[in-house]
GROMACS .gro file of C-alpha atoms in nm:
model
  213
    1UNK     CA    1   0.000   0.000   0.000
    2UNK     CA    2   0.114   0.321  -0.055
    3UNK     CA    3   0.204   0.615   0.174
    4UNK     CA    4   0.177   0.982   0.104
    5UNK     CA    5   0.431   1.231   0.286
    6UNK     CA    6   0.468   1.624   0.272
    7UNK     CA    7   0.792   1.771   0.355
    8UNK     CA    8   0.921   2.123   0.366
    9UNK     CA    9   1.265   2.261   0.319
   10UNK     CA   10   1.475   2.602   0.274
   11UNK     CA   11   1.519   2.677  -0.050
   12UNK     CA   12   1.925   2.680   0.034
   13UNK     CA   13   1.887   2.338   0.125
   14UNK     CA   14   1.905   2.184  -0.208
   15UNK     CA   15   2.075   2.264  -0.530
   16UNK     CA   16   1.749   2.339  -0.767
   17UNK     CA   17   1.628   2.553  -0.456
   18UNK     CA   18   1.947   2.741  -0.432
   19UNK     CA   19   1.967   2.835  -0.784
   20UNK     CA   20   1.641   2.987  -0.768
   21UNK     CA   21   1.663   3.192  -0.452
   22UNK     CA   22   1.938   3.403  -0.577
   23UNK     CA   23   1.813   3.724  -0.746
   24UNK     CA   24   1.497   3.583  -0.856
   25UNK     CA   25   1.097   3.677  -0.735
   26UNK     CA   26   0.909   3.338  -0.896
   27UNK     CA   27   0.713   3.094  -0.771
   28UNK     CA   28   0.818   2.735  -0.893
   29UNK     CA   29   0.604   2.411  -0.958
   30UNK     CA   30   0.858   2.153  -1.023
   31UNK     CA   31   0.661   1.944  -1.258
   32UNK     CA   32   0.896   1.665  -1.401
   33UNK     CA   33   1.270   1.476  -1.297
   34UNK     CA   34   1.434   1.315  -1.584
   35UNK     CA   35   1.748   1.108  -1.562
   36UNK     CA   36   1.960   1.149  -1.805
   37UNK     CA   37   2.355   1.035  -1.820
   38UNK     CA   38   2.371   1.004  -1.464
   39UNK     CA   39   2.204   1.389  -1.367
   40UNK     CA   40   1.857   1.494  -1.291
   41UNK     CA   41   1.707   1.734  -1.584
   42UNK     CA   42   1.378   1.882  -1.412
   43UNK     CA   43   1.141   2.064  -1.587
   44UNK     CA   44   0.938   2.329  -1.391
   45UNK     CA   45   0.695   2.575  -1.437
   46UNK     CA   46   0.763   2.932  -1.310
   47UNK     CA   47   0.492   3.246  -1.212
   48UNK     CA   48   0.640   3.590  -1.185
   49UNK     CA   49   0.629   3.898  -1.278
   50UNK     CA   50   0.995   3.977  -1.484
   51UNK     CA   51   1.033   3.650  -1.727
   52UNK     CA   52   1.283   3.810  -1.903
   53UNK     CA   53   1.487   3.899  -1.543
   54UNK     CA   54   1.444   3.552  -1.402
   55UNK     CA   55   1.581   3.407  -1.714
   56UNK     CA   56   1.892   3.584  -1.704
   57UNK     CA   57   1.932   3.520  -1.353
   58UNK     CA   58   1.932   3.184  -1.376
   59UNK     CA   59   2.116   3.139  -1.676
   60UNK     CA   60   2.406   3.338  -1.518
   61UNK     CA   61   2.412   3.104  -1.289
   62UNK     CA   62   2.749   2.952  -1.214
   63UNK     CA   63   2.547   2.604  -1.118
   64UNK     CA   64   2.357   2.608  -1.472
   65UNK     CA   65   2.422   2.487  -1.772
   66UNK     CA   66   2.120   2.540  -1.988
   67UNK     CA   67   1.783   2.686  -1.934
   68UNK     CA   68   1.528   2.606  -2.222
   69UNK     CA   69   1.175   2.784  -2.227
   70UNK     CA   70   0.966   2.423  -2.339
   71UNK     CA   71   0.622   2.635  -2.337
   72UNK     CA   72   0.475   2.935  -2.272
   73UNK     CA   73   0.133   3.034  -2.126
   74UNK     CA   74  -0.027   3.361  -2.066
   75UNK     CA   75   0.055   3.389  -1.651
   76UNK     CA   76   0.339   3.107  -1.670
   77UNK     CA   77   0.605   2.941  -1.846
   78UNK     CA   78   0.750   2.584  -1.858
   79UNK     CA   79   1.172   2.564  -1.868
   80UNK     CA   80   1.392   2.284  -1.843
   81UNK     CA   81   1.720   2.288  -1.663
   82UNK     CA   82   2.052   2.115  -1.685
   83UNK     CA   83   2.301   2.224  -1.421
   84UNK     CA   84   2.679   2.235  -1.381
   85UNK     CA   85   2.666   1.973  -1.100
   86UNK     CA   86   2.679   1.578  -1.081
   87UNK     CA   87   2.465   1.535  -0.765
   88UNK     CA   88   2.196   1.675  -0.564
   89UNK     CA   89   2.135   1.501  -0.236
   90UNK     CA   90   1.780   1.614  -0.179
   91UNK     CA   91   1.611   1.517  -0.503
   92UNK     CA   92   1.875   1.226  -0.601
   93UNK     CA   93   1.757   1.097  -0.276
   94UNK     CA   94   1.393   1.049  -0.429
   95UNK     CA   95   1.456   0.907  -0.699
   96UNK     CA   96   1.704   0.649  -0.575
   97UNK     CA   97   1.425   0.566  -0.312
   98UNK     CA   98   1.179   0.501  -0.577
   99UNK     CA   99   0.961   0.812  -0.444
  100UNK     CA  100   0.691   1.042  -0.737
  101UNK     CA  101   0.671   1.371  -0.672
  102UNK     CA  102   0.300   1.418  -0.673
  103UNK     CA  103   0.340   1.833  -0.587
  104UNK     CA  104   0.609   2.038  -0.556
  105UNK     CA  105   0.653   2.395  -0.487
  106UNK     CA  106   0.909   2.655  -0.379
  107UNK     CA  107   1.011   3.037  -0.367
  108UNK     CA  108   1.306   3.193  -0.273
  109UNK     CA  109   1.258   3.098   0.072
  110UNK     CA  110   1.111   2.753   0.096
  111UNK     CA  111   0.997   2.466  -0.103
  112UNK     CA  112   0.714   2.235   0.010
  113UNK     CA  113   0.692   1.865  -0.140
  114UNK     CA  114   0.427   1.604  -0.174
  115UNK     CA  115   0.573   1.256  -0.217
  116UNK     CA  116   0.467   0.921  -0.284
  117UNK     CA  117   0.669   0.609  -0.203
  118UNK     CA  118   0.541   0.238  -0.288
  119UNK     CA  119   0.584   0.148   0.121
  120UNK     CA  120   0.717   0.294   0.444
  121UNK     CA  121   1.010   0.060   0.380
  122UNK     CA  122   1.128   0.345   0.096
  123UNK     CA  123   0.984   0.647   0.310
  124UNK     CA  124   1.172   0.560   0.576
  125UNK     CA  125   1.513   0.463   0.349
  126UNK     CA  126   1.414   0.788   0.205
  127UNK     CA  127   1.404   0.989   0.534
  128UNK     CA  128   1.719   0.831   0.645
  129UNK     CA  129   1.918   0.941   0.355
  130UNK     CA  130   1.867   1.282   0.377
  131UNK     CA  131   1.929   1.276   0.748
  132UNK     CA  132   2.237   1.102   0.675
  133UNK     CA  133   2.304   1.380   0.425
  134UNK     CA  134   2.263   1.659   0.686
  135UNK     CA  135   1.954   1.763   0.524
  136UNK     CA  136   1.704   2.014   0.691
  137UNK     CA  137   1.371   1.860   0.595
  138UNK     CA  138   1.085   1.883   0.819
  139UNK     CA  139   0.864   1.619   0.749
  140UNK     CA  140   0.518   1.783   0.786
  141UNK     CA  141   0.231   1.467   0.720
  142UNK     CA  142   0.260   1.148   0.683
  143UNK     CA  143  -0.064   0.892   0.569
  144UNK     CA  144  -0.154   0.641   0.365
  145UNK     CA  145  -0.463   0.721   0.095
  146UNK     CA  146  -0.762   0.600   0.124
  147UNK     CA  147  -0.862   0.220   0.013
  148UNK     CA  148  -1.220   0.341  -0.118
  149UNK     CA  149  -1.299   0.431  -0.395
  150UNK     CA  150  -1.401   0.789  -0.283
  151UNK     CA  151  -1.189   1.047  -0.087
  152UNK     CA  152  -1.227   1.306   0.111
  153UNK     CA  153  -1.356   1.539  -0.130
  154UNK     CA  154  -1.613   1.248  -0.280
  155UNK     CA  155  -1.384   1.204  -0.560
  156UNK     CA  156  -1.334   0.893  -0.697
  157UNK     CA  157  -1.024   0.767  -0.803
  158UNK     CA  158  -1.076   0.847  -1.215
  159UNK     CA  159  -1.246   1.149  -1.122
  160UNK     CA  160  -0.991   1.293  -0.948
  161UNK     CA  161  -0.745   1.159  -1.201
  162UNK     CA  162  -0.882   1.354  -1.460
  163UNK     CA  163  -0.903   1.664  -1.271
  164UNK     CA  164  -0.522   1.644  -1.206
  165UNK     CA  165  -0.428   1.572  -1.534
  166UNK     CA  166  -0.670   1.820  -1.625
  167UNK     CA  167  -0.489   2.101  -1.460
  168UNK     CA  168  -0.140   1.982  -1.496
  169UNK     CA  169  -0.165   1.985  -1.844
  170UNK     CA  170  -0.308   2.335  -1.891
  171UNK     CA  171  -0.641   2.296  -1.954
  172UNK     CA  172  -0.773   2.552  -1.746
  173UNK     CA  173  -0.475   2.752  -1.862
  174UNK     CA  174  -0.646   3.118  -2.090
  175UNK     CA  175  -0.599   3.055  -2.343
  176UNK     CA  176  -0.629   2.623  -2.329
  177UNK     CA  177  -0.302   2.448  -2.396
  178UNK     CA  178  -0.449   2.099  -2.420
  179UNK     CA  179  -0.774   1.983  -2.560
  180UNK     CA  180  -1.005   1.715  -2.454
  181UNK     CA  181  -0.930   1.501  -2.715
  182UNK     CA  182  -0.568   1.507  -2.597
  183UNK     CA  183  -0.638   1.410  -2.245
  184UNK     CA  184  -0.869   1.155  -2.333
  185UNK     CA  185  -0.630   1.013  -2.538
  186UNK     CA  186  -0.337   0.953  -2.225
  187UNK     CA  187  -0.588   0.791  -2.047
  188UNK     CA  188  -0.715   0.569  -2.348
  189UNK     CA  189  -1.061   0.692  -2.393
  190UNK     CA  190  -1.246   0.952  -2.600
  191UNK     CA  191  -1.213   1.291  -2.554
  192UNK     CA  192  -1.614   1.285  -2.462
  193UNK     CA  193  -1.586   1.020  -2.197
  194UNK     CA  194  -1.295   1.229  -2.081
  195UNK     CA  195  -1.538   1.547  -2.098
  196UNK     CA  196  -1.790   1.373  -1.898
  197UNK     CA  197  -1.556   1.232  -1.618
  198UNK     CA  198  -1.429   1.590  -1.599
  199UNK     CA  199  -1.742   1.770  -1.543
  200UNK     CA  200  -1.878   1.491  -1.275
  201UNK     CA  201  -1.522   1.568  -1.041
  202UNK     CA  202  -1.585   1.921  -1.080
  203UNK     CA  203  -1.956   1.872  -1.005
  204UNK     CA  204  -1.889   1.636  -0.727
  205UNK     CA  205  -1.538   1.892  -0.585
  206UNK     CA  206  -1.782   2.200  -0.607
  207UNK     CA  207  -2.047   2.033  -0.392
  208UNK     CA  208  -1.831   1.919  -0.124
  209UNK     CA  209  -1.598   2.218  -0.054
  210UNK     CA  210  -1.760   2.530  -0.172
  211UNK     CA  211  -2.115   2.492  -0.191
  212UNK     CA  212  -2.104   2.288   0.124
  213UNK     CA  213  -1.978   2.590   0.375
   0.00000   0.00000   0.00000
Protein backbone atom coordinates (compact mmCIF):
# COMPACT_ATOMS: atom_id res chain seq x y z
CA UNK A 1 0.00 0.00 0.00
CA UNK A 2 1.14 3.21 -0.55
CA UNK A 3 2.04 6.15 1.74
CA UNK A 4 1.77 9.82 1.04
CA UNK A 5 4.31 12.31 2.86
CA UNK A 6 4.68 16.24 2.72
CA UNK A 7 7.92 17.71 3.55
CA UNK A 8 9.21 21.23 3.66
CA UNK A 9 12.65 22.61 3.19
CA UNK A 10 14.75 26.02 2.74
CA UNK A 11 15.19 26.77 -0.50
CA UNK A 12 19.25 26.80 0.34
CA UNK A 13 18.87 23.38 1.25
CA UNK A 14 19.05 21.84 -2.08
CA UNK A 15 20.75 22.64 -5.30
CA UNK A 16 17.49 23.39 -7.67
CA UNK A 17 16.28 25.53 -4.56
CA UNK A 18 19.47 27.41 -4.32
CA UNK A 19 19.67 28.35 -7.84
CA UNK A 20 16.41 29.87 -7.68
CA UNK A 21 16.63 31.92 -4.52
CA UNK A 22 19.38 34.03 -5.77
CA UNK A 23 18.13 37.24 -7.46
CA UNK A 24 14.97 35.83 -8.56
CA UNK A 25 10.97 36.77 -7.35
CA UNK A 26 9.09 33.38 -8.96
CA UNK A 27 7.13 30.94 -7.71
CA UNK A 28 8.18 27.35 -8.93
CA UNK A 29 6.04 24.11 -9.58
CA UNK A 30 8.58 21.53 -10.23
CA UNK A 31 6.61 19.44 -12.58
CA UNK A 32 8.96 16.65 -14.01
CA UNK A 33 12.70 14.76 -12.97
CA UNK A 34 14.34 13.15 -15.84
CA UNK A 35 17.48 11.08 -15.62
CA UNK A 36 19.60 11.49 -18.05
CA UNK A 37 23.55 10.35 -18.20
CA UNK A 38 23.71 10.04 -14.64
CA UNK A 39 22.04 13.89 -13.67
CA UNK A 40 18.57 14.94 -12.91
CA UNK A 41 17.07 17.34 -15.84
CA UNK A 42 13.78 18.82 -14.12
CA UNK A 43 11.41 20.64 -15.87
CA UNK A 44 9.38 23.29 -13.91
CA UNK A 45 6.95 25.75 -14.37
CA UNK A 46 7.63 29.32 -13.10
CA UNK A 47 4.92 32.46 -12.12
CA UNK A 48 6.40 35.90 -11.85
CA UNK A 49 6.29 38.98 -12.78
CA UNK A 50 9.95 39.77 -14.84
CA UNK A 51 10.33 36.50 -17.27
CA UNK A 52 12.83 38.10 -19.03
CA UNK A 53 14.87 38.99 -15.43
CA UNK A 54 14.44 35.52 -14.02
CA UNK A 55 15.81 34.07 -17.14
CA UNK A 56 18.92 35.84 -17.04
CA UNK A 57 19.32 35.20 -13.53
CA UNK A 58 19.32 31.84 -13.76
CA UNK A 59 21.16 31.39 -16.76
CA UNK A 60 24.06 33.38 -15.18
CA UNK A 61 24.12 31.04 -12.89
CA UNK A 62 27.49 29.52 -12.14
CA UNK A 63 25.47 26.04 -11.18
CA UNK A 64 23.57 26.08 -14.72
CA UNK A 65 24.22 24.87 -17.72
CA UNK A 66 21.20 25.40 -19.88
CA UNK A 67 17.83 26.86 -19.34
CA UNK A 68 15.28 26.06 -22.22
CA UNK A 69 11.75 27.84 -22.27
CA UNK A 70 9.66 24.23 -23.39
CA UNK A 71 6.22 26.35 -23.37
CA UNK A 72 4.75 29.35 -22.72
CA UNK A 73 1.33 30.34 -21.26
CA UNK A 74 -0.27 33.61 -20.66
CA UNK A 75 0.55 33.89 -16.51
CA UNK A 76 3.39 31.07 -16.70
CA UNK A 77 6.05 29.41 -18.46
CA UNK A 78 7.50 25.84 -18.58
CA UNK A 79 11.72 25.64 -18.68
CA UNK A 80 13.92 22.84 -18.43
CA UNK A 81 17.20 22.88 -16.63
CA UNK A 82 20.52 21.15 -16.85
CA UNK A 83 23.01 22.24 -14.21
CA UNK A 84 26.79 22.35 -13.81
CA UNK A 85 26.66 19.73 -11.00
CA UNK A 86 26.79 15.78 -10.81
CA UNK A 87 24.65 15.35 -7.65
CA UNK A 88 21.96 16.75 -5.64
CA UNK A 89 21.35 15.01 -2.36
CA UNK A 90 17.80 16.14 -1.79
CA UNK A 91 16.11 15.17 -5.03
CA UNK A 92 18.75 12.26 -6.01
CA UNK A 93 17.57 10.97 -2.76
CA UNK A 94 13.93 10.49 -4.29
CA UNK A 95 14.56 9.07 -6.99
CA UNK A 96 17.04 6.49 -5.75
CA UNK A 97 14.25 5.66 -3.12
CA UNK A 98 11.79 5.01 -5.77
CA UNK A 99 9.61 8.12 -4.44
CA UNK A 100 6.91 10.42 -7.37
CA UNK A 101 6.71 13.71 -6.72
CA UNK A 102 3.00 14.18 -6.73
CA UNK A 103 3.40 18.33 -5.87
CA UNK A 104 6.09 20.38 -5.56
CA UNK A 105 6.53 23.95 -4.87
CA UNK A 106 9.09 26.55 -3.79
CA UNK A 107 10.11 30.37 -3.67
CA UNK A 108 13.06 31.93 -2.73
CA UNK A 109 12.58 30.98 0.72
CA UNK A 110 11.11 27.53 0.96
CA UNK A 111 9.97 24.66 -1.03
CA UNK A 112 7.14 22.35 0.10
CA UNK A 113 6.92 18.65 -1.40
CA UNK A 114 4.27 16.04 -1.74
CA UNK A 115 5.73 12.56 -2.17
CA UNK A 116 4.67 9.21 -2.84
CA UNK A 117 6.69 6.09 -2.03
CA UNK A 118 5.41 2.38 -2.88
CA UNK A 119 5.84 1.48 1.21
CA UNK A 120 7.17 2.94 4.44
CA UNK A 121 10.10 0.60 3.80
CA UNK A 122 11.28 3.45 0.96
CA UNK A 123 9.84 6.47 3.10
CA UNK A 124 11.72 5.60 5.76
CA UNK A 125 15.13 4.63 3.49
CA UNK A 126 14.14 7.88 2.05
CA UNK A 127 14.04 9.89 5.34
CA UNK A 128 17.19 8.31 6.45
CA UNK A 129 19.18 9.41 3.55
CA UNK A 130 18.67 12.82 3.77
CA UNK A 131 19.29 12.76 7.48
CA UNK A 132 22.37 11.02 6.75
CA UNK A 133 23.04 13.80 4.25
CA UNK A 134 22.63 16.59 6.86
CA UNK A 135 19.54 17.63 5.24
CA UNK A 136 17.04 20.14 6.91
CA UNK A 137 13.71 18.60 5.95
CA UNK A 138 10.85 18.83 8.19
CA UNK A 139 8.64 16.19 7.49
CA UNK A 140 5.18 17.83 7.86
CA UNK A 141 2.31 14.67 7.20
CA UNK A 142 2.60 11.48 6.83
CA UNK A 143 -0.64 8.92 5.69
CA UNK A 144 -1.54 6.41 3.65
CA UNK A 145 -4.63 7.21 0.95
CA UNK A 146 -7.62 6.00 1.24
CA UNK A 147 -8.62 2.20 0.13
CA UNK A 148 -12.20 3.41 -1.18
CA UNK A 149 -12.99 4.31 -3.95
CA UNK A 150 -14.01 7.89 -2.83
CA UNK A 151 -11.89 10.47 -0.87
CA UNK A 152 -12.27 13.06 1.11
CA UNK A 153 -13.56 15.39 -1.30
CA UNK A 154 -16.13 12.48 -2.80
CA UNK A 155 -13.84 12.04 -5.60
CA UNK A 156 -13.34 8.93 -6.97
CA UNK A 157 -10.24 7.67 -8.03
CA UNK A 158 -10.76 8.47 -12.15
CA UNK A 159 -12.46 11.49 -11.22
CA UNK A 160 -9.91 12.93 -9.48
CA UNK A 161 -7.45 11.59 -12.01
CA UNK A 162 -8.82 13.54 -14.60
CA UNK A 163 -9.03 16.64 -12.71
CA UNK A 164 -5.22 16.44 -12.06
CA UNK A 165 -4.28 15.72 -15.34
CA UNK A 166 -6.70 18.20 -16.25
CA UNK A 167 -4.89 21.01 -14.60
CA UNK A 168 -1.40 19.82 -14.96
CA UNK A 169 -1.65 19.85 -18.44
CA UNK A 170 -3.08 23.35 -18.91
CA UNK A 171 -6.41 22.96 -19.54
CA UNK A 172 -7.73 25.52 -17.46
CA UNK A 173 -4.75 27.52 -18.62
CA UNK A 174 -6.46 31.18 -20.90
CA UNK A 175 -5.99 30.55 -23.43
CA UNK A 176 -6.29 26.23 -23.29
CA UNK A 177 -3.02 24.48 -23.96
CA UNK A 178 -4.49 20.99 -24.20
CA UNK A 179 -7.74 19.83 -25.60
CA UNK A 180 -10.05 17.15 -24.54
CA UNK A 181 -9.30 15.01 -27.15
CA UNK A 182 -5.68 15.07 -25.97
CA UNK A 183 -6.38 14.10 -22.45
CA UNK A 184 -8.69 11.55 -23.33
CA UNK A 185 -6.30 10.13 -25.38
CA UNK A 186 -3.37 9.53 -22.25
CA UNK A 187 -5.88 7.91 -20.47
CA UNK A 188 -7.15 5.69 -23.48
CA UNK A 189 -10.61 6.92 -23.93
CA UNK A 190 -12.46 9.52 -26.00
CA UNK A 191 -12.13 12.91 -25.54
CA UNK A 192 -16.14 12.85 -24.62
CA UNK A 193 -15.86 10.20 -21.97
CA UNK A 194 -12.95 12.29 -20.81
CA UNK A 195 -15.38 15.47 -20.98
CA UNK A 196 -17.90 13.73 -18.98
CA UNK A 197 -15.56 12.32 -16.18
CA UNK A 198 -14.29 15.90 -15.99
CA UNK A 199 -17.42 17.70 -15.43
CA UNK A 200 -18.78 14.91 -12.75
CA UNK A 201 -15.22 15.68 -10.41
CA UNK A 202 -15.85 19.21 -10.80
CA UNK A 203 -19.56 18.72 -10.05
CA UNK A 204 -18.89 16.36 -7.27
CA UNK A 205 -15.38 18.92 -5.85
CA UNK A 206 -17.82 22.00 -6.07
CA UNK A 207 -20.47 20.33 -3.92
CA UNK A 208 -18.31 19.19 -1.24
CA UNK A 209 -15.98 22.18 -0.54
CA UNK A 210 -17.60 25.30 -1.72
CA UNK A 211 -21.15 24.92 -1.91
CA UNK A 212 -21.04 22.88 1.24
CA UNK A 213 -19.78 25.90 3.75
Amino acid sequence: MSVITEVSLPSGSFELGRVFREGTDARIELLQLVPTGGSLVPYFWVETDDATAFETTVRAHDRVDSLTVVDTGPERTLFQIEWAVERDPFLDAIVDHGLLIEAGTGTDESWRFQLRSTDRESLSAFQQTVRDHGLSVDIERVWTPSTTSMDRYGLTAKQREALQLAFTRGYFDVPRAVSLSDLGDELGITGQSFSRRLRRGESTLLSNTILEE
